């Protein structure tokens, strides 16, 4: 593979839902890259369009409700949006796999976990019968499930949330995908389990040499797991940078707000600030910069209230969408 | 699992006993005089009435005796020796002749209704909100709004008489299938309307679940996602509804048999009701009750197969 082209490159992606009240612009003009073998964290509050972005990449936006209206999703340089459904089926679960936020509901309750893993193995790898089952057992062992030969015949309800998320990971990785999309994989789990799962993901990423698109609302998760960060706010990317740069010097006021609301080790616990207000409803986005009503600068700035700043390179390898970001210019 | 089934079979004993007690009360206690007068003809003398009572065993003690009416009633049921009908034919022979016709009618109807309505419901739920979904719903509501008889008349007049596609009426020379085809078709058309609507809501509850999304994310085809992952999760309400609608199926086949002249047990039952043949009616009541108990047992076993979260204990 060419070292220079990213594994996944999203260009000007817009995904809209068409509801009775109007058009929900869940993803608007979003661009970012996931580099080969690296982890990109997509960070933002709930309702900002992170999951819809992921579903757009998978080609799984519910047809009855909405669709990708614009943009490109380049996977190894190929536009996924131009692929037919049957071509996409060969990519899904095979080259690009996804795990979800809710381990309790993401597995089918009426099939054994082995059956569910084997289903994917048979589909994509052409491995049959006992071999597929022993591969499933091997995958369960890999994700740290004790006594996998017995567990493989159990049903999801016989397992805890953390175990189920391990099973989901085993299922996602059983075909050696080159990209894993993890949509808030630990949000529903308690803190100790969360750390174990993230650790496991890092380990397996190294073993299988895959890229990860890690969706999270928690900058802490991004800090520990990601190489790069894309911050989303109200359907737009507002800042992209390496993890180090984001934490050293966040440029967008939204990123700064997220950082201030994050507990940090080694710092005396002061009261955490949270960003006032809430994410705007995508049916009625505010005029100008969508963040301005919550922004300490933008709320009183004429330009922020009327014009929308575009995402722009502000320093080598960093982009931001704020008139007041250092290096943004005019 | 076998232990569970055996236990369930044992539970059937008191239920069957209850059914026997009820039919006994209905036919030997409440209805006894009716039966006697029915047989006695016009202006019976008390002697004739007594003779008939004696013949039918109504002069025996009701329950508390070794040859009481109830004991005889139970004995008859357990040995499948149901006695004779008014036309002197043993009831068991009537059953033997009728059952194949009834099965030829109800079994295809049953599977036809289940398979068609579940498939249509799954597709309607998957294509919810589209024209396909709306047309299916429209047809279902329209279908439910017409009475059964209008279908029978429509089918007999247009499909069979005008266009000559099927038999209008039973003829013993034809094969059982050629006789049953049109009634089966009508039964299925009438049966699916309500089922599709109910199953569609069931499917809609499931179709937005996480496991459906996971199945698609694995790269499975829509067919596998819907007819494997979705369907197996919807099995519990499907089984329940199927059992609940069985009596309507029987009722429907009763109508169909009588309108198409099919000599099945539905026809026998209707004839018996018309001629007030109490021993036949009593036998039919007993058999239908037992069938219902058996279907309930089967559905409980199916539940356990359909959903691993249901335990056998
Ligand atoms: N099927 C849908 N129909 C209508 N609106 C939707 C649908 N799915 C998501 N949305 C809307 O898209 C926006 C982004 O949602 P999402 O991507 O799930 O946010 P998050 O960043 O929390 O993952 C939300 O406002 C949500 O209401
Ligand atoms: Mg989400």
XYZ file of C-alpha atoms and ligand atoms in Angstrom:
671
model
C 0.000 0.000 0.000
C 1.047 3.506 -0.723
C 2.317 5.033 2.505
C 1.003 8.438 1.598
C -2.631 7.820 0.982
C -4.659 7.309 4.155
C -6.624 4.080 4.552
C -9.867 5.984 4.918
C -10.382 9.465 3.662
C -13.719 11.168 4.081
C -14.265 14.193 1.871
C -17.102 16.697 2.293
C -19.502 14.080 3.554
C -23.082 15.190 4.153
C -25.768 12.832 5.430
C -29.309 14.041 5.870
C -32.470 12.579 7.314
C -35.789 13.574 5.865
C -38.417 13.808 8.572
C -41.824 15.429 8.716
C -40.516 18.586 10.374
C -37.856 19.085 7.722
C -34.336 17.986 6.922
C -32.091 16.768 9.738
C -28.589 17.631 8.619
C -26.909 15.025 10.803
C -23.545 15.247 9.024
C -22.512 18.374 7.127
C -19.446 18.766 4.937
C -17.296 16.493 7.084
C -13.744 15.639 6.025
C -11.096 13.662 7.866
C -8.561 10.883 7.344
C -7.740 7.689 9.169
C -4.117 6.748 8.565
C -2.922 3.186 7.983
C -2.398 1.407 11.295
C -3.344 4.482 13.323
C -6.216 5.457 15.563
C -8.367 8.471 14.929
C -10.637 9.564 17.734
C -13.823 11.318 16.675
C -14.827 13.355 19.699
C -17.932 15.360 20.413
C -21.019 15.588 22.561
C -23.978 13.339 22.031
C -26.117 14.229 19.027
C -23.277 15.804 17.036
C -23.461 13.271 14.220
C -20.691 10.839 15.154
C -22.705 7.664 14.815
C -24.296 8.788 11.580
C -20.817 9.445 10.170
C -19.841 5.887 11.073
C -22.997 4.428 9.580
C -22.373 6.426 6.407
C -18.969 4.787 6.063
C -20.532 1.362 6.545
C -23.290 2.160 4.063
C -25.833 1.458 6.774
C -27.753 4.718 7.003
C -31.366 3.503 7.269
C -32.738 3.952 3.766
C -36.231 4.686 4.935
C -35.040 7.691 6.943
C -32.119 9.309 5.208
C -29.102 9.064 2.956
C -25.689 10.415 2.121
C -26.388 13.455 -0.018
C -22.884 14.558 -0.881
C -19.199 13.801 -0.575
C -16.798 10.921 -0.976
C -15.728 8.105 1.304
C -12.417 6.897 -0.057
C -11.273 3.540 1.256
C -7.818 2.745 -0.123
C -8.601 5.406 -2.701
C -11.896 3.779 -3.809
C -15.125 5.676 -3.270
C -17.393 3.469 -1.160
C -20.383 5.568 -2.125
C -19.995 4.377 -5.715
C -20.043 0.705 -4.766
C -23.050 -1.495 -5.318
C -24.814 -3.063 -2.369
C -23.291 -6.468 -3.054
C -19.789 -4.963 -3.272
C -20.428 -3.205 0.044
C -21.530 -6.495 1.597
C -18.134 -7.955 0.805
C -16.451 -5.014 2.555
C -18.699 -4.849 5.599
C -17.577 -7.143 8.369
C -14.620 -8.139 6.243
C -12.410 -5.122 5.498
C -14.319 -2.649 7.613
C -15.868 -3.895 10.827
C -17.862 -2.050 13.426
C -18.643 -2.417 17.101
C -21.391 -0.558 18.865
C -22.146 1.238 22.059
C -24.698 -1.143 23.522
C -23.199 -4.565 24.152
C -26.436 -5.682 25.793
C -28.498 -5.332 22.636
C -25.941 -5.661 19.858
C -25.786 -9.449 19.952
C -28.689 -11.533 18.784
C -30.266 -13.053 21.928
C -31.533 -16.213 20.249
C -28.322 -17.490 18.667
C -25.224 -18.777 20.412
C -22.269 -16.441 20.271
C -20.354 -19.112 18.384
C -23.057 -19.245 15.761
C -22.865 -15.466 15.380
C -19.088 -15.413 14.984
C -19.046 -18.411 12.664
C -21.639 -16.712 10.489
C -19.200 -13.925 9.661
C -16.241 -16.280 9.240
C -18.131 -18.474 6.791
C -19.431 -15.495 4.897
C -16.130 -13.768 4.280
C -13.367 -16.283 4.783
C -14.843 -19.336 3.145
C -13.829 -21.382 6.177
C -16.316 -24.158 6.838
C -17.683 -26.365 9.583
C -15.375 -27.323 12.421
C -12.610 -25.030 11.197
C -14.899 -22.033 11.440
C -15.864 -23.069 14.950
C -12.300 -23.518 16.071
C -11.519 -20.105 14.630
C -14.395 -18.698 16.682
C -12.961 -20.345 19.800
C -9.541 -18.936 18.953
C -11.008 -15.437 18.592
C -12.755 -15.721 21.954
C -9.468 -16.735 23.533
C -7.822 -13.757 21.879
C -10.276 -11.303 23.382
C -9.635 -12.742 26.821
C -12.659 -14.917 27.422
C -11.863 -17.746 29.808
C -12.838 -21.275 28.809
C -13.717 -20.258 25.242
C -14.505 -23.805 24.082
C -17.457 -23.856 26.469
C -18.404 -20.204 26.137
C -18.702 -20.475 22.373
C -21.893 -22.518 22.807
C -23.489 -20.051 25.212
C -26.075 -17.393 24.558
C -25.554 -13.662 25.077
C -27.822 -13.550 28.130
C -25.412 -15.847 29.928
C -22.705 -13.156 29.817
C -22.019 -9.808 31.444
C -21.877 -6.541 29.529
C -18.100 -6.480 29.424
C -17.971 -10.052 28.158
C -20.499 -9.302 25.482
C -18.431 -6.380 24.288
C -15.466 -8.765 24.109
C -17.591 -11.090 22.011
C -18.525 -8.162 19.763
C -14.837 -7.412 19.356
C -14.096 -11.048 18.557
C -16.846 -11.002 15.979
C -15.638 -7.757 14.435
C -12.036 -8.891 14.224
C -12.605 -12.480 13.117
C -12.044 -11.572 9.461
C -8.950 -9.410 10.056
C -10.467 -6.094 8.999
C -8.098 -3.292 8.076
C -10.411 -0.719 9.617
C -12.361 -1.032 12.828
C -15.018 1.523 13.617
C -15.695 1.524 17.339
C -18.748 3.617 18.188
C -18.426 4.480 21.887
C -17.416 0.892 22.652
C -17.067 1.483 26.386
C -19.675 4.135 27.168
C -22.147 1.597 28.509
C -19.584 -0.188 30.710
C -18.293 0.653 34.169
C -14.928 2.255 34.543
C -12.706 -0.741 35.312
C -14.206 -2.807 32.496
C -13.891 0.223 30.231
C -10.130 0.353 30.810
C -9.766 -3.383 30.145
C -11.688 -3.206 26.888
C -9.703 -0.233 25.628
C -6.467 -1.971 26.556
C -7.627 -5.065 24.676
C -8.485 -3.003 21.623
C -5.033 -1.389 21.611
C -3.371 -4.768 21.885
C -5.397 -6.341 19.088
C -4.873 -3.313 16.905
C -1.134 -3.851 17.171
C -1.438 -7.602 16.563
C -3.657 -7.293 13.529
C -2.139 -4.042 12.308
C -5.411 -2.309 11.682
C -6.646 1.245 11.745
C -9.271 2.290 14.242
C -11.858 5.019 14.070
C -12.726 5.458 17.721
C -15.896 7.402 18.359
C -16.180 8.818 21.842
C -17.599 11.747 23.754
C -14.732 11.441 26.228
C -11.518 13.280 25.485
C -9.845 11.093 28.096
C -10.484 8.019 25.982
C -9.064 9.868 22.992
C -5.973 10.902 24.931
C -5.099 7.345 25.852
C -5.973 5.564 22.650
C -5.707 7.833 19.669
C -2.955 9.169 17.453
C -5.131 11.847 15.943
C -8.302 13.583 16.972
C -11.198 15.036 15.017
C -13.533 17.152 17.102
C -17.143 17.345 15.869
C -19.704 19.881 16.872
C -23.223 20.093 15.474
C -22.578 17.984 12.369
C -19.298 19.736 11.471
C -15.657 19.024 12.148
C -14.400 21.977 14.136
C -10.825 20.882 14.747
C -8.403 18.143 13.692
C -4.919 17.576 15.065
C -2.625 15.033 16.623
C -3.487 14.039 20.183
C -0.401 15.770 21.544
C -1.226 19.028 19.817
C -4.861 19.023 20.905
C -3.970 18.580 24.535
C -1.087 20.993 24.442
C -2.895 23.767 22.686
C -6.544 23.334 21.750
C -7.412 25.936 19.140
C -11.175 25.830 18.885
C -13.176 27.222 21.809
C -15.308 24.048 21.757
C -12.231 21.858 22.156
C -11.036 24.145 24.926
C -14.393 23.752 26.634
C -14.267 19.962 26.329
C -10.773 19.963 27.826
C -11.796 22.111 30.755
C -14.678 19.758 31.490
C -12.335 16.773 31.637
C -10.962 15.534 34.955
C -7.169 15.296 34.906
C -4.793 13.252 36.985
C -2.284 15.041 39.141
C -4.402 18.119 39.315
C -6.204 19.134 42.427
C -9.848 18.484 41.856
C -11.372 21.837 41.360
C -14.917 22.039 40.238
C -15.073 20.903 36.642
C -16.449 23.429 34.259
C -18.940 22.248 31.779
C -19.846 24.017 28.590
C -23.062 25.963 29.175
C -26.048 25.313 26.978
C -26.545 22.273 24.781
C -25.978 20.961 21.280
C -28.418 22.666 18.897
C -31.150 20.652 17.234
C -30.003 19.818 13.695
C -33.401 20.913 12.413
C -32.715 24.485 13.502
C -29.026 25.235 13.535
C -28.117 28.767 14.586
C -26.953 31.292 12.002
C -23.243 31.824 11.570
C -20.872 29.663 13.599
C -23.041 26.932 15.093
C -21.118 27.149 18.356
C -21.473 30.894 18.857
C -24.383 30.809 21.334
C -22.240 28.748 23.720
C -18.902 30.352 22.898
C -17.311 32.920 25.223
C -15.991 34.880 22.229
C -18.593 34.154 19.596
C -21.618 35.109 21.636
C -20.776 38.769 21.274
C -18.905 38.729 17.966
C -20.772 40.050 14.950
C -18.862 37.877 12.467
C -19.301 34.648 14.447
C -23.016 35.321 14.603
C -23.462 35.777 10.895
C -20.779 33.815 9.024
C -19.886 30.172 9.297
C -16.133 29.562 9.547
C -14.834 26.819 7.256
C -12.378 24.164 8.385
C -8.965 25.444 7.361
C -5.353 24.464 7.862
C -4.043 26.689 10.641
C -0.655 25.043 11.206
C 1.113 22.081 9.594
C -1.090 19.015 10.211
C -3.780 20.936 12.088
C -7.073 22.350 10.999
C -9.643 24.437 12.815
C -12.919 26.124 11.985
C -12.890 29.279 14.094
C -12.293 32.882 13.077
C -10.471 33.400 16.334
C -8.237 30.327 16.187
C -4.547 31.075 16.110
C -3.352 30.979 12.501
C -6.848 31.076 10.986
C -6.243 34.403 9.266
C -9.210 36.135 7.673
C -36.094 -31.227 27.564
C -37.679 -34.737 27.486
C -38.362 -34.342 31.193
C -40.102 -31.070 30.458
C -42.294 -32.636 27.809
C -43.206 -35.562 30.060
C -44.110 -33.149 32.832
C -46.266 -31.153 30.451
C -47.966 -34.353 29.283
C -48.749 -35.214 32.898
C -50.275 -31.773 33.346
C -52.646 -32.697 30.558
C -54.329 -35.371 32.651
C -56.235 -33.009 34.972
C -57.053 -30.765 32.014
C -58.523 -33.653 30.032
C -60.435 -34.669 33.122
C -61.796 -31.142 33.378
C -62.855 -31.199 29.754
C -64.623 -34.510 30.315
C -66.413 -33.123 33.330
C -67.580 -30.081 31.387
C -68.844 -32.046 28.395
C -70.526 -34.385 30.849
C -72.322 -31.500 32.536
C -73.303 -30.046 29.169
C -74.591 -33.170 27.540
C -75.608 -35.584 30.307
C -76.959 -33.177 32.910
C -78.137 -30.026 31.136
C -78.903 -31.458 27.723
C -80.103 -34.964 28.560
C -83.810 -34.259 28.269
C -83.312 -32.466 24.973
C -81.620 -35.516 23.535
C -84.339 -37.798 24.757
C -87.151 -35.693 23.345
C -85.274 -35.362 20.079
C -85.311 -39.133 19.689
C -88.830 -39.654 20.837
C -90.574 -38.037 17.899
C -93.923 -36.262 18.167
C -96.239 -36.787 21.131
C -94.175 -39.386 22.976
C -95.756 -41.427 25.729
C -93.973 -41.555 29.092
C -93.116 -45.199 28.392
C -91.317 -44.351 25.182
C -89.399 -41.619 26.957
C -88.354 -44.027 29.693
C -87.280 -46.576 27.117
C -85.067 -44.051 25.413
C -83.656 -42.886 28.716
C -82.798 -46.439 29.535
C -81.244 -47.045 26.128
C -79.060 -43.982 26.440
C -78.169 -44.794 30.027
C -79.749 -41.619 31.413
C -81.502 -43.678 34.073
C -78.205 -44.643 35.662
C -76.810 -42.681 38.617
C -74.958 -39.547 37.505
C -71.578 -39.963 39.147
C -71.343 -42.104 42.216
C -71.513 -45.647 40.993
C -69.311 -48.121 39.174
C -71.506 -47.929 36.054
C -72.566 -44.316 36.533
C -73.119 -42.059 33.537
C -69.890 -40.230 34.203
C -67.818 -43.377 34.321
C -69.338 -44.474 31.022
C -68.652 -41.031 29.578
C -64.982 -41.234 30.573
C -64.690 -44.815 29.371
C -66.094 -43.908 25.963
C -63.641 -41.069 25.565
C -60.605 -43.007 26.678
C -61.341 -45.989 24.436
C -62.404 -43.798 21.476
C -65.661 -45.686 21.451
C -67.992 -42.743 21.124
C -71.135 -44.676 20.405
C -73.475 -44.250 17.473
C -74.901 -41.264 15.697
C -78.595 -40.796 14.995
C -78.181 -42.537 11.660
C -76.813 -45.569 13.493
C -73.327 -45.164 12.027
C -70.612 -45.481 14.683
C -69.239 -42.022 15.364
C -65.686 -43.286 15.135
C -66.338 -44.386 11.535
C -67.725 -40.977 10.688
C -64.543 -39.478 12.097
C -62.304 -41.843 10.163
C -64.005 -40.842 6.931
C -64.049 -37.143 7.673
C -60.643 -36.494 9.173
C -58.581 -36.913 5.971
C -60.732 -34.326 4.189
C -60.507 -31.906 7.071
C -56.758 -32.320 7.348
C -56.365 -31.827 3.597
C -58.154 -28.536 4.073
C -56.808 -27.207 7.368
C -53.150 -28.224 7.239
C -52.346 -26.391 3.973
C -54.485 -23.500 5.154
C -52.582 -23.349 8.410
C -49.123 -23.345 6.831
C -50.269 -21.118 4.004
C -51.545 -18.503 6.427
C -48.481 -18.606 8.683
C -45.892 -18.508 5.911
C -47.644 -15.862 3.807
C -48.522 -13.536 6.638
C -45.117 -13.732 8.318
C -43.293 -13.120 5.027
C -45.520 -10.223 4.053
C -45.201 -8.730 7.542
C -41.399 -8.932 7.462
C -41.240 -7.254 4.068
C -43.773 -4.605 5.056
C -41.785 -3.829 8.198
C -38.516 -3.660 6.282
C -40.006 -1.374 3.639
C -42.016 0.545 6.238
C -43.411 3.832 5.037
C -42.938 3.012 1.359
C -45.687 2.354 -1.184
C -45.132 -1.396 -0.771
C -45.903 -1.199 2.934
C -48.968 0.968 2.337
C -50.406 -1.306 -0.324
C -49.953 -4.362 1.881
C -51.680 -2.605 4.772
C -54.473 -1.399 2.529
C -55.089 -4.895 1.197
C -55.079 -6.294 4.731
C -57.584 -3.784 6.062
C -59.771 -4.216 3.007
C -59.484 -7.984 3.330
C -60.478 -7.895 6.982
C -63.516 -5.746 6.246
C -65.317 -8.299 4.088
C -67.175 -11.175 5.744
C -66.039 -14.731 5.152
C -69.113 -15.581 3.140
C -68.459 -12.908 0.564
C -65.136 -14.550 -0.223
C -66.769 -17.911 -0.576
C -69.467 -16.571 -2.845
C -66.961 -14.539 -4.847
C -64.671 -17.518 -5.196
C -67.426 -19.912 -6.165
C -69.060 -17.544 -8.594
C -66.145 -15.862 -10.309
C -63.087 -18.039 -9.908
C -64.823 -21.390 -10.144
C -68.004 -20.757 -12.138
C -67.188 -17.904 -14.528
C -63.534 -18.676 -15.127
C -63.682 -22.364 -14.371
C -60.321 -22.453 -12.630
C -61.442 -24.636 -9.751
C -64.169 -26.988 -8.634
C -67.309 -25.211 -7.475
C -68.529 -28.049 -5.350
C -67.209 -31.319 -3.989
C -67.293 -34.258 -6.335
C -66.070 -37.653 -5.152
C -64.613 -38.467 -8.568
C -62.028 -35.729 -8.308
C -58.887 -35.957 -6.217
C -58.997 -34.550 -2.736
C -56.634 -31.725 -3.779
C -58.624 -30.614 -6.738
C -61.616 -30.430 -4.434
C -59.778 -28.611 -1.677
C -57.749 -26.106 -3.728
C -60.272 -23.277 -3.876
C -61.393 -23.511 -0.241
C -57.746 -23.580 0.831
C -57.040 -20.470 -1.207
C -60.047 -18.671 0.231
C -59.095 -19.705 3.755
C -55.591 -18.306 3.298
C -56.798 -15.008 1.828
C -59.258 -14.530 4.670
C -56.744 -15.596 7.304
C -53.776 -13.394 6.486
C -55.252 -9.881 6.870
C -55.271 -9.595 10.634
C -52.135 -11.681 10.993
C -50.060 -9.484 8.694
C -51.056 -6.389 10.613
C -50.202 -7.961 13.946
C -46.915 -9.482 12.771
C -45.910 -6.211 11.147
C -46.076 -4.445 14.535
C -44.091 -7.294 16.061
C -41.425 -6.945 13.355
C -41.330 -3.159 13.705
C -40.549 -3.592 17.402
C -37.557 -5.718 16.524
C -36.282 -4.224 13.304
C -34.563 -1.236 14.897
C -32.760 -3.423 17.421
C -29.044 -3.416 17.821
C -28.645 -7.021 16.723
C -30.221 -6.225 13.358
C -27.686 -3.425 12.857
C -24.913 -5.797 13.909
C -26.105 -8.395 11.420
C -26.034 -5.858 8.594
C -22.621 -4.618 9.747
C -21.331 -8.174 9.386
C -22.081 -7.996 5.679
C -25.045 -10.368 5.727
C -27.600 -10.030 2.968
C -30.976 -8.492 3.711
C -32.607 -11.876 3.211
C -30.490 -13.526 5.905
C -30.885 -10.607 8.305
C -34.660 -10.587 7.956
C -35.482 -14.263 7.630
C -32.896 -15.551 10.079
C -32.048 -12.906 12.665
C -35.304 -10.963 12.718
C -37.633 -13.923 12.266
C -36.206 -16.033 15.056
C -36.557 -13.121 17.464
C -40.187 -12.663 16.490
C -41.039 -16.345 16.991
C -42.588 -15.999 20.447
C -45.438 -13.678 19.444
C -45.842 -15.610 16.207
C -46.318 -18.883 18.082
C -48.716 -17.302 20.573
C -50.785 -15.715 17.857
C -50.844 -18.884 15.798
C -52.281 -20.867 18.686
C -54.772 -18.147 19.537
C -56.086 -18.048 15.993
C -56.426 -21.826 15.633
C -60.086 -21.821 16.708
C -60.825 -19.347 13.895
C -59.073 -21.663 11.503
C -61.329 -24.511 12.617
C -64.384 -22.295 12.405
C -63.356 -21.203 8.924
C -62.884 -24.728 7.733
C -66.294 -25.566 9.177
C -67.824 -22.910 6.930
C -65.742 -23.878 3.934
C -66.559 -27.557 4.269
C -70.243 -26.895 4.424
C -70.271 -24.418 1.514
C -68.132 -26.617 -0.703
C -69.817 -29.815 0.379
C -66.620 -31.358 1.616
C -67.421 -34.345 3.849
C -64.932 -33.476 6.571
C -65.524 -33.342 10.297
C -66.687 -29.741 10.014
C -69.523 -30.912 7.815
C -70.268 -33.740 10.241
C -70.402 -31.288 13.121
C -72.703 -28.901 11.307
C -75.008 -31.734 10.298
C -75.069 -32.914 13.888
C -75.939 -29.446 15.141
C -78.680 -29.157 12.570
C -80.199 -32.510 13.463
C -79.456 -32.037 17.166
C -77.434 -35.245 17.293
C -76.162 -34.890 20.822
C -73.734 -37.760 20.944
C -71.918 -36.488 17.849
C -71.823 -32.922 19.152
C -70.514 -34.126 22.479
C -67.779 -36.123 20.753
C -66.767 -33.176 18.595
C -66.654 -30.833 21.557
C -64.413 -33.270 23.354
C -62.108 -33.742 20.375
C -61.745 -30.021 19.680
C -60.997 -29.328 23.333
C -58.325 -32.007 23.393
C -56.842 -30.674 20.169
C -56.629 -27.240 21.706
C -54.883 -28.590 24.777
C -52.395 -30.430 22.562
C -51.704 -27.330 20.497
C -51.015 -25.401 23.663
C -48.524 -28.039 24.693
C -46.838 -27.931 21.309
C -46.627 -24.156 21.418
C -45.028 -24.238 24.872
C -42.390 -26.633 23.605
C -41.868 -24.388 20.568
C -41.343 -21.386 22.851
C -38.502 -23.180 24.514
C -36.919 -23.953 21.156
C -37.412 -20.424 19.866
C -35.927 -18.551 22.789
C -32.985 -19.856 24.817
C -33.856 -17.447 27.619
C -36.967 -19.486 28.400
C -35.957 -22.244 30.750
C -37.501 -25.672 30.900
C -38.021 -25.601 34.639
N -32.888 7.586 11.740
C -32.833 8.896 12.023
N -33.840 9.717 11.671
C -33.800 11.036 11.965
N -32.803 11.629 12.586
C -31.761 10.882 12.971
C -31.715 9.471 12.715
N -30.563 8.970 13.206
C -29.909 10.026 13.748
N -30.625 11.166 13.616
C -30.240 12.507 14.076
O -28.937 12.770 13.648
C -28.252 13.516 14.633
C -26.908 12.891 14.905
O -27.099 11.669 15.564
P -25.886 10.715 15.990
O -24.966 10.549 14.860
O -26.504 9.474 16.531
O -25.193 11.503 17.167
P -23.962 11.038 18.071
O -22.898 12.031 17.815
O -24.451 11.115 19.464
O -23.583 9.658 17.664
C -29.128 13.569 15.853
O -29.711 14.853 15.942
C -30.188 12.550 15.576
O -31.403 12.978 16.095
Mg -23.741 7.905 18.862
